[in-house]
Coordinates of C-alpha atoms in Angstrom, one line a residue:
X1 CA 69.5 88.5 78.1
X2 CA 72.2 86.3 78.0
X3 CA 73.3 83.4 75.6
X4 CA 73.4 79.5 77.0
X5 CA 77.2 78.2 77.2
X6 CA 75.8 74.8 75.6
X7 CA 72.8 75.4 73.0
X8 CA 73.2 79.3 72.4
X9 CA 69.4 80.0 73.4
X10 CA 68.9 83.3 74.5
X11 CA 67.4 83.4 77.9
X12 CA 66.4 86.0 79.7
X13 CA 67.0 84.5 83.4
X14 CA 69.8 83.3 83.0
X15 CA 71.5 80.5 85.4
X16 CA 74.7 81.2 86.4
X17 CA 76.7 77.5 87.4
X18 CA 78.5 78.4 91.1
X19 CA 80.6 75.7 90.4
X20 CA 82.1 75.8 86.7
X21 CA 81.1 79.9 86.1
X22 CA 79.3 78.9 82.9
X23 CA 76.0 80.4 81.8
X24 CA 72.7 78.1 81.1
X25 CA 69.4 78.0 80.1
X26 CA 66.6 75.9 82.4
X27 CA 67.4 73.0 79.4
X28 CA 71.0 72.6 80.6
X29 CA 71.1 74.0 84.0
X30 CA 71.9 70.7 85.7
X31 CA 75.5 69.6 85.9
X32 CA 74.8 66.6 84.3
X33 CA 73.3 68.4 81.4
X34 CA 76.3 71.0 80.5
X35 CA 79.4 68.7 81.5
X36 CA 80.0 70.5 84.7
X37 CA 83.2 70.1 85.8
X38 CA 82.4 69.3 89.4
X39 CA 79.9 66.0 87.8
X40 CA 82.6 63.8 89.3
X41 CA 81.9 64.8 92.7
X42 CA 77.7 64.5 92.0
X43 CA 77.3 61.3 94.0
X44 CA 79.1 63.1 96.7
X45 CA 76.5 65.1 99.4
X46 CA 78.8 67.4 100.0
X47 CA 80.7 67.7 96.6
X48 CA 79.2 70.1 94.1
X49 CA 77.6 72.1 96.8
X50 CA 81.0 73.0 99.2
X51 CA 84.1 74.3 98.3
X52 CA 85.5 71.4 96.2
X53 CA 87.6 70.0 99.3
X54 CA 85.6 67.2 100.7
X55 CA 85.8 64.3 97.7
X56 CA 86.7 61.5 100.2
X57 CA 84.3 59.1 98.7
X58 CA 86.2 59.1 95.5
X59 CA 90.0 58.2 97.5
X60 CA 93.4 58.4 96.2
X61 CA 94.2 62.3 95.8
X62 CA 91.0 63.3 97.0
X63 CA 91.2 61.9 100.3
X64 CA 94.3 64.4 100.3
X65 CA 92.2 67.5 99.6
X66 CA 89.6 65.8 102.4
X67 CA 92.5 65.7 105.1
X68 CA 93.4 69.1 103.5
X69 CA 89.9 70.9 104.4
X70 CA 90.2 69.1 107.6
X71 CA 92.9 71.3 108.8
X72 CA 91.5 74.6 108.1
X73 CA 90.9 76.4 110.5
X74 CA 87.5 77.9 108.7
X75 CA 84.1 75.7 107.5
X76 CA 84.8 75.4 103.6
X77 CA 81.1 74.1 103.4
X78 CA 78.4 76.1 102.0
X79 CA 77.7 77.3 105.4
X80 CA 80.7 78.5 106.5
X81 CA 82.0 81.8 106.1
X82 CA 84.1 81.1 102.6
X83 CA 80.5 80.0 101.2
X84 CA 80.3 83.7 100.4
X85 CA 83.3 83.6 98.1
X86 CA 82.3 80.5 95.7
X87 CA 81.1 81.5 92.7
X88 CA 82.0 84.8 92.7
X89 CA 84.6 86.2 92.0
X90 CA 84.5 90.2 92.2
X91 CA 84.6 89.6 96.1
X92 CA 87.2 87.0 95.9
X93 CA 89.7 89.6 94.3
X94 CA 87.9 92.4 96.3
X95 CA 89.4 90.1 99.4
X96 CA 92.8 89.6 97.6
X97 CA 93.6 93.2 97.1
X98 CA 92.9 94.2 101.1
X99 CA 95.2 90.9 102.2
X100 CA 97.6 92.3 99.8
X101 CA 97.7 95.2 101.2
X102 CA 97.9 94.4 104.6
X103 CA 100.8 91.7 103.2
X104 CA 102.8 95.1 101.8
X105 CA 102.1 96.7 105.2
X106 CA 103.6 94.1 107.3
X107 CA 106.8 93.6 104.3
X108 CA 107.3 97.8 104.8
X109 CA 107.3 97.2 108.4
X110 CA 111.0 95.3 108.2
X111 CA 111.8 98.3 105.8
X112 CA 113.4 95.7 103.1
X113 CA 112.6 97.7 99.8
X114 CA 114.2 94.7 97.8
X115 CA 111.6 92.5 99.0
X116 CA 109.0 94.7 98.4
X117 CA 109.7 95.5 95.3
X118 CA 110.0 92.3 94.1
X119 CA 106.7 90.7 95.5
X120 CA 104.4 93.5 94.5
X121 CA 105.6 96.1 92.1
X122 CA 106.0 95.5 88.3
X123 CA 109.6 97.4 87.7
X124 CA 110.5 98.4 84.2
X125 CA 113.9 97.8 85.0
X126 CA 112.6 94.2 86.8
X127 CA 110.1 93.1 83.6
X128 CA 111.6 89.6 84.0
X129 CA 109.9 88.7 87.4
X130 CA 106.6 87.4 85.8
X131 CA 105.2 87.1 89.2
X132 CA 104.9 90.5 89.5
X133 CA 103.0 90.8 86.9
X134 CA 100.0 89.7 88.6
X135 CA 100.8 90.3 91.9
X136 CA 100.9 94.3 91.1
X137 CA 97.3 94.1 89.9
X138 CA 96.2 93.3 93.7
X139 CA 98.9 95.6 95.3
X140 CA 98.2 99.2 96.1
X141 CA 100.2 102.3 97.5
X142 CA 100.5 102.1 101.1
X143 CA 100.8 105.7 100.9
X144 CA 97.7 106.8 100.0
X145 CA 94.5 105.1 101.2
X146 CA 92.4 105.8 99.0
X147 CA 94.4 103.9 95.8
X148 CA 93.0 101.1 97.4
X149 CA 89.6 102.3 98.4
X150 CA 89.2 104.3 94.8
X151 CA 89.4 100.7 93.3
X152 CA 87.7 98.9 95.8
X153 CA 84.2 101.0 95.2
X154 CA 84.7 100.5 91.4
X155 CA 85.2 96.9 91.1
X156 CA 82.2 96.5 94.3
X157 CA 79.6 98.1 92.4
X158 CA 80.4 97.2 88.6
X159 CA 81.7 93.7 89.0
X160 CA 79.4 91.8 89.6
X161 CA 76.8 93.3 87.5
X162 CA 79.4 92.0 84.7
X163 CA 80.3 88.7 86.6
X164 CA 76.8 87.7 86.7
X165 CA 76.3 88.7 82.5
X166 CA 79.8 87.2 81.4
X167 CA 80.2 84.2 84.2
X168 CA 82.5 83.9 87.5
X169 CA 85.2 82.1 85.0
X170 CA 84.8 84.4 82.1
X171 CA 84.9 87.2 84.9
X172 CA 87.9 86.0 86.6
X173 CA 90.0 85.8 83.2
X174 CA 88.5 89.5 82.2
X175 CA 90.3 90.5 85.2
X176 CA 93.4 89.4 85.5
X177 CA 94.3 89.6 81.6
X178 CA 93.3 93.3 81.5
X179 CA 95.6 94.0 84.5
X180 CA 98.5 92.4 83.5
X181 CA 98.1 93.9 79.6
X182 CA 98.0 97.5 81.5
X183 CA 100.2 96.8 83.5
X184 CA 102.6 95.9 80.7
X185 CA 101.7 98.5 78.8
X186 CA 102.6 101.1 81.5
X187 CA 105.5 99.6 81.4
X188 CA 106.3 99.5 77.5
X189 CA 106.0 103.1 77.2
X190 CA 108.1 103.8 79.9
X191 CA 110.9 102.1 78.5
X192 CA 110.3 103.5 75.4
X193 CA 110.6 106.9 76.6
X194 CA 113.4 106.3 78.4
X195 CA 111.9 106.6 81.8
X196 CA 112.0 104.1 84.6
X197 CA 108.5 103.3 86.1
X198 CA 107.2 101.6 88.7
X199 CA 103.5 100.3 88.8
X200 CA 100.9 98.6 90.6
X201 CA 96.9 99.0 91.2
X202 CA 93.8 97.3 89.9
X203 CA 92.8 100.2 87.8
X204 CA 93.5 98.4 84.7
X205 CA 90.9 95.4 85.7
X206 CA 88.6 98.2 87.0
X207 CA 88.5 100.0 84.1
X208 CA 87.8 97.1 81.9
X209 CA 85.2 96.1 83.7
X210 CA 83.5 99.5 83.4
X211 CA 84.5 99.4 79.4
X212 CA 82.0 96.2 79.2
X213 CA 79.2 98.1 80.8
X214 CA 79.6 100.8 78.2
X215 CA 79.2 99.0 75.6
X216 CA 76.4 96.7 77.5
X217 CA 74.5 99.9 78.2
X218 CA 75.8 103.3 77.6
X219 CA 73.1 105.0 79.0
X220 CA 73.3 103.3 82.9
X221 CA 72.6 105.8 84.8
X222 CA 75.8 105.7 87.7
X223 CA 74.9 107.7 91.0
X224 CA 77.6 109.5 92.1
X225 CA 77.3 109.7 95.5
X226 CA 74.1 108.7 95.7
X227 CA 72.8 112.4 94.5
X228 CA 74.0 113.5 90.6
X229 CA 72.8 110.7 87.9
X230 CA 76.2 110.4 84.8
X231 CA 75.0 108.1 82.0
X232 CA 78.2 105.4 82.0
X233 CA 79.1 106.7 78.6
X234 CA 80.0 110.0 79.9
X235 CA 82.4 108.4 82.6
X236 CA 84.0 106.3 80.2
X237 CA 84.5 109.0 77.5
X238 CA 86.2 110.7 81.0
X239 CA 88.5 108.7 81.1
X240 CA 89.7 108.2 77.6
X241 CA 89.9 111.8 76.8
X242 CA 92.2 112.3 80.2
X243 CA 94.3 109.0 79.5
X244 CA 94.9 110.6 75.6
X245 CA 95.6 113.8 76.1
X246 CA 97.8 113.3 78.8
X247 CA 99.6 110.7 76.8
X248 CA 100.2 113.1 74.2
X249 CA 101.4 115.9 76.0
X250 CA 104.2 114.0 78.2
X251 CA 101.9 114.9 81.5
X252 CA 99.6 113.8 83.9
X253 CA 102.2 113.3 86.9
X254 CA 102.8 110.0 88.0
X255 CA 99.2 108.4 86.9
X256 CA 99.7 105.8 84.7
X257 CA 97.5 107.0 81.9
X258 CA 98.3 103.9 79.2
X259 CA 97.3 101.2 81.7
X260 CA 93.9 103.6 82.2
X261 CA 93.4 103.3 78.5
X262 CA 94.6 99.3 77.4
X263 CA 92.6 98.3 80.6
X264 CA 89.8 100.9 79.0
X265 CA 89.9 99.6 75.2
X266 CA 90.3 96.0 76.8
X267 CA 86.8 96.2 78.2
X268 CA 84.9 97.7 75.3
X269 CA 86.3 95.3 73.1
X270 CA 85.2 92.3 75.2
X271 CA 81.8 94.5 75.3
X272 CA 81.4 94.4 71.6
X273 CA 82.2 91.0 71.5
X274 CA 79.2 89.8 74.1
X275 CA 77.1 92.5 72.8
X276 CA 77.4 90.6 69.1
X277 CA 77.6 86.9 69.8
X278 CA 75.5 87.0 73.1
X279 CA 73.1 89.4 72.6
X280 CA 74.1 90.5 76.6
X281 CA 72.5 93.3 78.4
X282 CA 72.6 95.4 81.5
X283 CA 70.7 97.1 83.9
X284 CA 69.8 100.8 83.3
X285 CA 70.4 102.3 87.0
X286 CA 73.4 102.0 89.3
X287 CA 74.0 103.9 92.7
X288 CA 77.4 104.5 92.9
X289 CA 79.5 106.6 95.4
X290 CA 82.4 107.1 97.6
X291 CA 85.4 108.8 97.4
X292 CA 88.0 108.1 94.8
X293 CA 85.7 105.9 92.5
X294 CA 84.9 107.8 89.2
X295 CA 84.1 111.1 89.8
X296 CA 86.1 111.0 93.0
X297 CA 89.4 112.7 93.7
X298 CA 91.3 111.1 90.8
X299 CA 89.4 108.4 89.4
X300 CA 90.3 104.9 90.5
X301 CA 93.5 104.8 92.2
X302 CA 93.6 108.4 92.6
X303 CA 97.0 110.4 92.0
X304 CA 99.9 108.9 92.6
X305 CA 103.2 107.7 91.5
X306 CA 103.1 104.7 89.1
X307 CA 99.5 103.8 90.2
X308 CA 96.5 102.7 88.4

């Protein structure tokens, strides 16, 4: 069950706006009836319902965005190929991280380690480019495949089962905020122990995201692949008891353990939170598999240097 953004009813279909990300009951589903942001553009055949580009009717800047979608090369409508992408966001970043990745494969390719650097890896001795902070989240190790792919099964099969509890807005910030924090965090302890660091992975976000199912439902069952059923709880627990006692004995190689456990702690605290003020559930079976996910060769984002 899930909690209306506007009156608080508890309902148990909840609908899920595809334009604002908020979460109604049937009362308040209607733009009109929950102050969606995209009301403006209701008159509009094509406003509400495409990708927010075509508001010619309305002039001025949006005849702008209108000569904008025009030169796009790709149908922005509902029935074009984007259409896939609105509303949700655990493919949209799914699709950021792989052009990311190929972007970091074609920077390597000139061989400038400067550049690199500075696009896509947080740096403790480079804290200062903010950028980075968020561009590291969707940047993986061109070294090892599998970083990427690790993360990539994690956030495919356990985001949107929280996207579609928490909303594609409430998702989105959930995200992001929890990778930057463990990225930081990385970071911080680095510094503190006097050891330079660099980082970069969604493991942090991914992590988070599993945190909230947790505390959603502790006992979803998680397939690993596709043959040996591991109640959630047990994955999570994993996780925390590798990230701490790895912490605490100076080891663990080059995984970044703290960014494992903020992104980790992140999560279950934004669980608790919808678990108490939006009496949210979860479903009680997930098949899960592939190689590098949890229970794969090193957990999302695998082993590696500065990756998480």
């Amino acid at each position: 069950m899930a909690k209306c953004d506007v009156c608080g009813k508890d309902e148990n279909m909840p609908y899920n706006c595809r334009h604002c990300g908020g979460t109604y009951c049937a009362d308040h589903r209607l733009p009109e009836n929950h102050d969606c942001s995209g009301l403006q553009n209701w008159n509009d055949p094509q406003g509400v319902f495409d990708s927010g580009f075509d508001d010619s009717v309305n002039g001025g800047s949006t005849s702008r965005a209108s000569s904008l979608a025009d030169k796009v090369p790709v149908n922005t409508g509902t029935g074009g190929p984007l259409a896939y992408f609105r509303g949700n966001m655990t493919y949209t970043f799914l699709a950021l991280m792989w052009m990311t990745f190929f972007a970091q494969l074609i920077v390597g390719l000139f061989g400038n380690a400067s550049l690199y650097q500075s696009l896509f890896v947080l740096t403790s001795w480079n804290v200062e480019y903010v950028w980075t902070w968020v561009t590291s989240i969707f940047a993986h190790s061109t070294a090892n495949f599998m970083h990427i792919v690790g993360n990539s099964i994690v956030i495919f099969f356990f985001g949107p089962l929280v996207e579609r509890y928490v909303g594609s807005r409430n998702f989105a910030i959930l995200f992001v905020v929890s990778g930057v924090l463990a990225g930081l965090s990385q970071v911080g302890i680095s510094i503190a122990q006097g050891s330079p660091t660099v980082v970069l992975g969604a493991s942090g976000a991914a992590l988070a995201i599993m945190g909230v199912l947790t505390i959603l439902n502790p006992g979803l069952k998680v397939y690993l692949y596709f043959i040996l059923p591991v109640p959630i709880w047990l994955l999570t627990a994993g996780y925390a008891f590798i990230s701490v006692f790895f912490l605490s004995t100076g080891g663990g190689g080059n995984i970044a353990h703290m960014a494992h456990l903020v992104g980790l702690v992140i999560g279950l605290a934004y669980g608790q939170y919808l678990k108490q003020n939006r009496n949210v559930s979860a479903p009680s079976r997930l098949e899960f598999g592939g190689g590098g996910g949890p229970g794969g060769p090193g957990g999302p984002g695998g082993p590696g240097r500065g990756r998480f």
